[in-house]
């Protein structure tokens, strides 16, 4: 039997609920036959004068009573059906959205490197919506219709198998047409999804680049990729509708031919004297009534084919291995050691692609260590390996003698604070954006951190102070203000290891001074790793690690390295000279 639980990626509860929904829908369908049967009985009674018989009014009143009772039963069945089908399926879809989001949170960064955001959004929202729709509107109705039609078919066959055969003979033929088109439809809908993804990618790129497009006065030609993507999406949608529509309409026509066939067989049997007029008329009414749900089934089936593609994508996502580690081994020492570490962003590629090559260095605890070197030499990569955003390919990164690979990434993260160049702010209040550093912090602590990070002044000048909503990614704040907010966050977290991407290069002197002040408060008594771009600012560091093309070039204090007359001394000299430049 087809495994719906597997196919729809349902939880045990979701599968149980689906079975209940099918049962509830079947009961509703069967209850709907009650008023129908009563109507037929009334109809037969009303036809009696044609047979020279009298209408029994007692029976008519009785039937009227039955009609009322059956209406109440239909109402109760539908209410139960609504609860079992819709409420539970939305609950299941909510659970599946949450579990996909949870999974994404635990995936290694290498996964995000190869995926773009619009694909992930489609995964979470659209695919879960498809499952939701299939669970609430398709499977229960489809199964219930199939069950009730079979029951009606058997009952009719017991009454008159020849008439029953003429009513139902077209159903399997029409069904074959729909099933035969399954592959074509699946192929087309896969292409349609691809076109949609491409279009949403292009729209995103267009919106992100709109400032540059305006600033550079670019015209229509720059939008041609977006135009093409949107045109392709329209073309695929029309093609899909046309093909699906052709098959569904074809199947419906075949099915409707059953009405003519029933009338023909009925009349033939009536003239031959092997069926009475009233039963024949009843079959005519039934044939029209029964084809309604079958026609609905035919339009639902293609959607059922489509859901398989959606769950295929979700299944691929759920199969990506998450980063694991033993939960909560408490770290007590903060010295960081790189032992023969090699790492490349694209693991499958050859050794030539390695960004870090056989690197062995030590970063002492409770001290400031600077990472320096030409752009692209691997400084940021080293900080990402310490935080286990990525796992090394060879060798190991140890904190206090414990390999970070054995630690649960979320637990490891609790020991680290980051201040990076690109600050991520959420569309929330200023207060909540700082509190993200430590959700347990009191209001007092949040304010204290904001003061220490020199944020208090600019926050007070905002229209609603700490309660001011920041726009998407804090676009209403200046670069320096965003940076100080992220320092306030880090201060609040008060983690023993601080990773700093020295980001003051592009700021004005006033902002720079404030940020330096905030940073010195943040790093007090911590194990600090600074990614340094301007060597002047880190000359007081306890240790300087100089990198070149992913290898250790030299290490030591500023004085030692200057005396060495190596790469550091050369870089330092070049930067000093450039300071004297003016325009
Ligand atoms: P630095 O911080 O010293 O400027 P990075 O560590 O950022 O250097 O980068 C080192 C190399 O790794 C560069 O060649 C860069 O192009 C590459 N790189 C950085 N991030 C990624 C990534 N997410 N995917 C692939 N390559 C990357």
Tab-separated table of N, CA and C in Angstrom, residues 278-359:
chain	number	residue	atom	x	y	z
A	278	UNK	N	-39.632	3.945	-12.533
A	278	UNK	CA	-39.103	4.709	-11.391
A	278	UNK	C	-37.647	4.358	-11.072
A	279	UNK	N	-37.294	3.058	-10.969
A	279	UNK	CA	-35.879	2.766	-10.740
A	279	UNK	C	-34.988	3.351	-11.839
A	280	UNK	N	-35.500	3.322	-13.087
A	280	UNK	CA	-34.679	3.864	-14.168
A	280	UNK	C	-34.431	5.361	-13.967
A	281	UNK	N	-35.519	6.068	-13.609
A	281	UNK	CA	-35.371	7.513	-13.383
A	281	UNK	C	-34.420	7.780	-12.218
A	282	UNK	N	-34.493	6.890	-11.202
A	282	UNK	CA	-33.595	7.051	-10.057
A	282	UNK	C	-32.135	6.951	-10.496
A	283	UNK	N	-31.846	6.000	-11.368
A	283	UNK	CA	-30.475	5.856	-11.881
A	283	UNK	C	-30.051	7.116	-12.629
A	284	UNK	N	-31.000	7.727	-13.347
A	284	UNK	CA	-30.668	8.958	-14.080
A	284	UNK	C	-30.255	10.074	-13.110
A	285	UNK	N	-31.021	10.171	-12.012
A	285	UNK	CA	-30.694	11.218	-11.019
A	285	UNK	C	-29.337	10.905	-10.383
A	286	UNK	N	-29.133	9.611	-10.059
A	286	UNK	CA	-27.882	9.219	-9.402
A	286	UNK	C	-26.671	9.521	-10.275
A	287	UNK	N	-26.808	9.203	-11.573
A	287	UNK	CA	-25.653	9.367	-12.454
A	287	UNK	C	-25.187	10.829	-12.466
A	288	UNK	N	-26.129	11.750	-12.443
A	288	UNK	CA	-25.750	13.168	-12.462
A	288	UNK	C	-25.113	13.545	-11.128
A	289	UNK	N	-25.695	13.034	-10.043
A	289	UNK	CA	-25.204	13.366	-8.708
A	289	UNK	C	-23.808	12.763	-8.457
A	290	UNK	N	-23.611	11.537	-8.900
A	290	UNK	CA	-22.364	10.827	-8.580
A	290	UNK	C	-21.157	11.382	-9.345
A	291	UNK	N	-21.409	11.928	-10.541
A	291	UNK	CA	-20.274	12.409	-11.335
A	291	UNK	C	-19.657	13.690	-10.757
A	292	UNK	N	-20.439	14.411	-9.960
A	292	UNK	CA	-19.928	15.648	-9.344
A	292	UNK	C	-18.628	15.417	-8.589
A	293	UNK	N	-18.646	14.542	-7.553
A	293	UNK	CA	-17.401	14.310	-6.806
A	293	UNK	C	-16.292	13.722	-7.671
A	294	UNK	N	-16.663	12.884	-8.659
A	294	UNK	CA	-15.612	12.290	-9.501
A	294	UNK	C	-14.915	13.391	-10.301
A	295	UNK	N	-15.692	14.346	-10.807
A	295	UNK	CA	-15.102	15.452	-11.567
A	295	UNK	C	-14.150	16.256	-10.689
A	296	UNK	N	-14.560	16.449	-9.431
A	296	UNK	CA	-13.686	17.176	-8.502
A	296	UNK	C	-12.380	16.398	-8.307
A	297	UNK	N	-12.504	15.056	-8.190
A	297	UNK	CA	-11.305	14.220	-8.011
A	297	UNK	C	-10.316	14.454	-9.137
A	298	UNK	N	-10.844	14.533	-10.353
A	298	UNK	CA	-9.969	14.673	-11.510
A	298	UNK	C	-9.169	15.970	-11.472
A	299	UNK	N	-9.774	17.023	-10.941
A	299	UNK	CA	-9.007	18.274	-10.875
A	299	UNK	C	-8.023	18.255	-9.710
A	300	UNK	N	-8.313	17.416	-8.704
A	300	UNK	CA	-7.415	17.358	-7.540
A	300	UNK	C	-6.171	16.497	-7.794
A	301	UNK	N	-6.342	15.479	-8.630
A	301	UNK	CA	-5.241	14.529	-8.834
A	301	UNK	C	-3.925	15.194	-9.273
A	302	UNK	N	-3.945	16.118	-10.268
A	302	UNK	CA	-2.675	16.736	-10.663
A	302	UNK	C	-1.974	17.433	-9.498
A	303	UNK	N	-2.746	17.992	-8.572
A	303	UNK	CA	-2.112	18.652	-7.421
A	303	UNK	C	-1.397	17.638	-6.543
A	304	UNK	N	-1.988	16.449	-6.515
A	304	UNK	CA	-1.373	15.389	-5.731
A	304	UNK	C	-0.029	14.997	-6.354
A	305	UNK	N	0.050	14.998	-7.679
A	305	UNK	CA	1.329	14.678	-8.343
A	305	UNK	C	2.355	15.749	-7.983
A	306	UNK	N	1.868	17.000	-7.928
A	306	UNK	CA	2.783	18.115	-7.709
A	306	UNK	C	3.421	18.070	-6.322
A	307	UNK	N	2.635	17.603	-5.337
A	307	UNK	CA	3.170	17.633	-3.978
A	307	UNK	C	4.410	16.755	-3.844
A	308	UNK	N	4.534	15.768	-4.702
A	308	UNK	CA	5.689	14.868	-4.626
A	308	UNK	C	6.998	15.617	-4.891
A	309	UNK	N	6.920	16.615	-5.769
A	309	UNK	CA	8.129	17.391	-6.059
A	309	UNK	C	8.494	18.231	-4.846
A	310	UNK	N	7.447	18.799	-4.223
A	310	UNK	CA	7.691	19.641	-3.044
A	310	UNK	C	8.332	18.814	-1.936
A	311	UNK	N	7.801	17.619	-1.691
A	311	UNK	CA	8.364	16.836	-0.585
A	311	UNK	C	9.745	16.297	-0.960
A	312	UNK	N	9.993	16.119	-2.259
A	312	UNK	CA	11.323	15.656	-2.674
A	312	UNK	C	12.367	16.698	-2.261
A	313	UNK	N	12.024	17.991	-2.475
A	313	UNK	CA	12.946	19.068	-2.110
A	313	UNK	C	13.148	19.124	-0.597
A	314	UNK	N	12.031	18.970	0.151
A	314	UNK	CA	12.140	19.010	1.610
A	314	UNK	C	12.976	17.842	2.112
A	315	UNK	N	12.770	16.671	1.457
A	315	UNK	CA	13.497	15.478	1.901
A	315	UNK	C	14.998	15.681	1.699
A	316	UNK	N	15.381	16.313	0.560
A	316	UNK	CA	16.798	16.569	0.308
A	316	UNK	C	17.347	17.473	1.399
A	317	UNK	N	16.577	18.484	1.769
A	317	UNK	CA	17.023	19.424	2.807
A	317	UNK	C	17.187	18.708	4.142
A	318	UNK	N	16.196	17.854	4.474
A	318	UNK	CA	16.231	17.187	5.768
A	318	UNK	C	17.333	16.122	5.813
A	319	UNK	N	17.843	15.711	4.634
A	319	UNK	CA	18.859	14.658	4.621
A	319	UNK	C	20.270	15.222	4.768
A	320	UNK	N	20.429	16.568	4.660
A	320	UNK	CA	21.767	17.147	4.817
A	320	UNK	C	22.207	16.949	6.267
A	321	UNK	N	23.390	16.316	6.474
A	321	UNK	CA	23.784	16.054	7.865
A	321	UNK	C	24.012	17.348	8.642
A	322	UNK	N	23.534	17.368	9.899
A	322	UNK	CA	23.714	18.570	10.727
A	322	UNK	C	25.066	18.492	11.432
A	323	UNK	N	25.528	19.651	11.931
A	323	UNK	CA	26.793	19.663	12.687
A	323	UNK	C	26.504	19.107	14.071
A	324	UNK	N	27.278	18.079	14.441
A	324	UNK	CA	26.994	17.491	15.743
A	324	UNK	C	28.192	17.621	16.668
A	325	UNK	N	28.005	17.339	17.893
A	325	UNK	CA	29.075	17.373	18.881
A	325	UNK	C	28.441	16.992	20.187
A	326	UNK	N	29.296	16.556	21.149
A	326	UNK	CA	28.696	16.185	22.427
A	326	UNK	C	28.256	17.457	23.115
A	327	UNK	N	27.061	17.473	23.583
A	327	UNK	CA	26.425	18.645	24.173
A	327	UNK	C	27.299	19.559	25.007
A	328	UNK	N	27.204	19.454	26.266
A	328	UNK	CA	27.682	20.526	27.132
A	328	UNK	C	28.934	20.172	27.932
A	329	UNK	N	30.061	19.970	27.215
A	329	UNK	CA	31.320	19.751	27.920
A	329	UNK	C	31.794	21.147	28.326
A	330	UNK	N	31.836	21.468	29.618
A	330	UNK	CA	32.164	22.858	29.952
A	330	UNK	C	33.625	23.183	29.648
A	331	UNK	N	33.849	24.320	28.995
A	331	UNK	CA	35.219	24.751	28.712
A	331	UNK	C	35.696	25.590	29.889
A	332	UNK	N	36.960	25.369	30.287
A	332	UNK	CA	37.458	26.120	31.439
A	332	UNK	C	38.688	26.949	31.081
A	333	UNK	N	39.347	26.591	29.962
A	333	UNK	CA	40.533	27.352	29.538
A	333	UNK	C	40.284	27.894	28.139
A	334	UNK	N	40.907	29.034	27.856
A	334	UNK	CA	40.546	29.722	26.602
A	334	UNK	C	41.679	29.860	25.602
A	335	UNK	N	42.792	29.129	25.853
A	335	UNK	CA	43.851	29.186	24.841
A	335	UNK	C	43.412	28.378	23.612
A	336	UNK	N	43.664	28.939	22.430
A	336	UNK	CA	43.187	28.292	21.197
A	336	UNK	C	44.393	27.796	20.401
A	337	UNK	N	44.340	26.518	20.009
A	337	UNK	CA	45.461	25.956	19.247
A	337	UNK	C	45.014	25.416	17.908
A	338	UNK	N	45.707	25.839	16.866
A	338	UNK	CA	45.501	25.264	15.527
A	338	UNK	C	46.612	24.237	15.337
A	339	UNK	N	46.246	22.977	15.091
A	339	UNK	CA	47.277	21.951	14.905
A	339	UNK	C	47.178	21.385	13.498
A	340	UNK	N	48.147	21.680	12.681
A	340	UNK	CA	48.221	21.204	11.277
A	340	UNK	C	46.886	21.360	10.550
A	341	UNK	N	46.293	22.522	10.635
A	341	UNK	CA	44.964	22.713	10.050
A	341	UNK	C	45.046	23.017	8.554
A	342	UNK	N	44.271	22.259	7.776
A	342	UNK	CA	44.076	22.587	6.356
A	342	UNK	C	42.589	22.713	6.126
A	343	UNK	N	42.238	23.702	5.326
A	343	UNK	CA	40.811	23.918	5.093
A	343	UNK	C	40.561	24.585	3.740
A	344	UNK	N	39.506	24.101	3.051
A	344	UNK	CA	39.068	24.740	1.808
A	344	UNK	C	37.555	24.860	1.850
A	345	UNK	N	37.007	25.908	1.225
A	345	UNK	CA	35.549	26.093	1.274
A	345	UNK	C	34.814	25.039	0.453
A	346	UNK	N	35.474	24.624	-0.652
A	346	UNK	CA	34.836	23.589	-1.472
A	346	UNK	C	35.570	22.283	-1.245
A	347	UNK	N	35.010	21.478	-0.348
A	347	UNK	CA	35.701	20.271	0.122
A	347	UNK	C	36.030	19.279	-0.982
A	348	UNK	N	35.189	19.223	-2.020
A	348	UNK	CA	35.402	18.191	-3.038
A	348	UNK	C	36.575	18.518	-3.950
A	349	UNK	N	36.933	19.794	-3.955
A	349	UNK	CA	37.981	20.194	-4.899
A	349	UNK	C	39.369	19.757	-4.428
A	350	UNK	N	40.353	19.930	-5.297
A	350	UNK	CA	41.708	19.461	-5.012
A	350	UNK	C	42.393	20.322	-3.936
A	351	UNK	N	43.538	19.907	-3.521
A	351	UNK	CA	44.284	20.592	-2.459
A	351	UNK	C	44.628	22.035	-2.835
A	352	UNK	N	44.760	22.275	-4.141
A	352	UNK	CA	45.138	23.622	-4.589
A	352	UNK	C	44.158	24.685	-4.092
A	353	UNK	N	42.903	24.253	-3.842
A	353	UNK	CA	41.873	25.206	-3.450
A	353	UNK	C	41.885	25.509	-1.960
A	354	UNK	N	42.805	24.926	-1.224
A	354	UNK	CA	42.823	25.127	0.227
A	354	UNK	C	43.108	26.589	0.563
A	355	UNK	N	42.320	27.108	1.501
A	355	UNK	CA	42.487	28.499	1.913
A	355	UNK	C	43.470	28.567	3.089
A	356	UNK	N	43.414	27.541	3.953
A	356	UNK	CA	44.360	27.430	5.067
A	356	UNK	C	45.194	26.173	4.808
A	357	UNK	N	46.520	26.363	4.865
A	357	UNK	CA	47.376	25.234	4.491
A	357	UNK	C	48.297	24.842	5.633
A	358	UNK	N	48.042	23.686	6.200
A	358	UNK	CA	48.897	23.099	7.235
A	358	UNK	C	49.339	24.120	8.285
A	359	UNK	N	48.379	24.769	8.885
A	359	UNK	CA	48.664	25.868	9.810
A	359	UNK	C	48.712	25.372	11.259
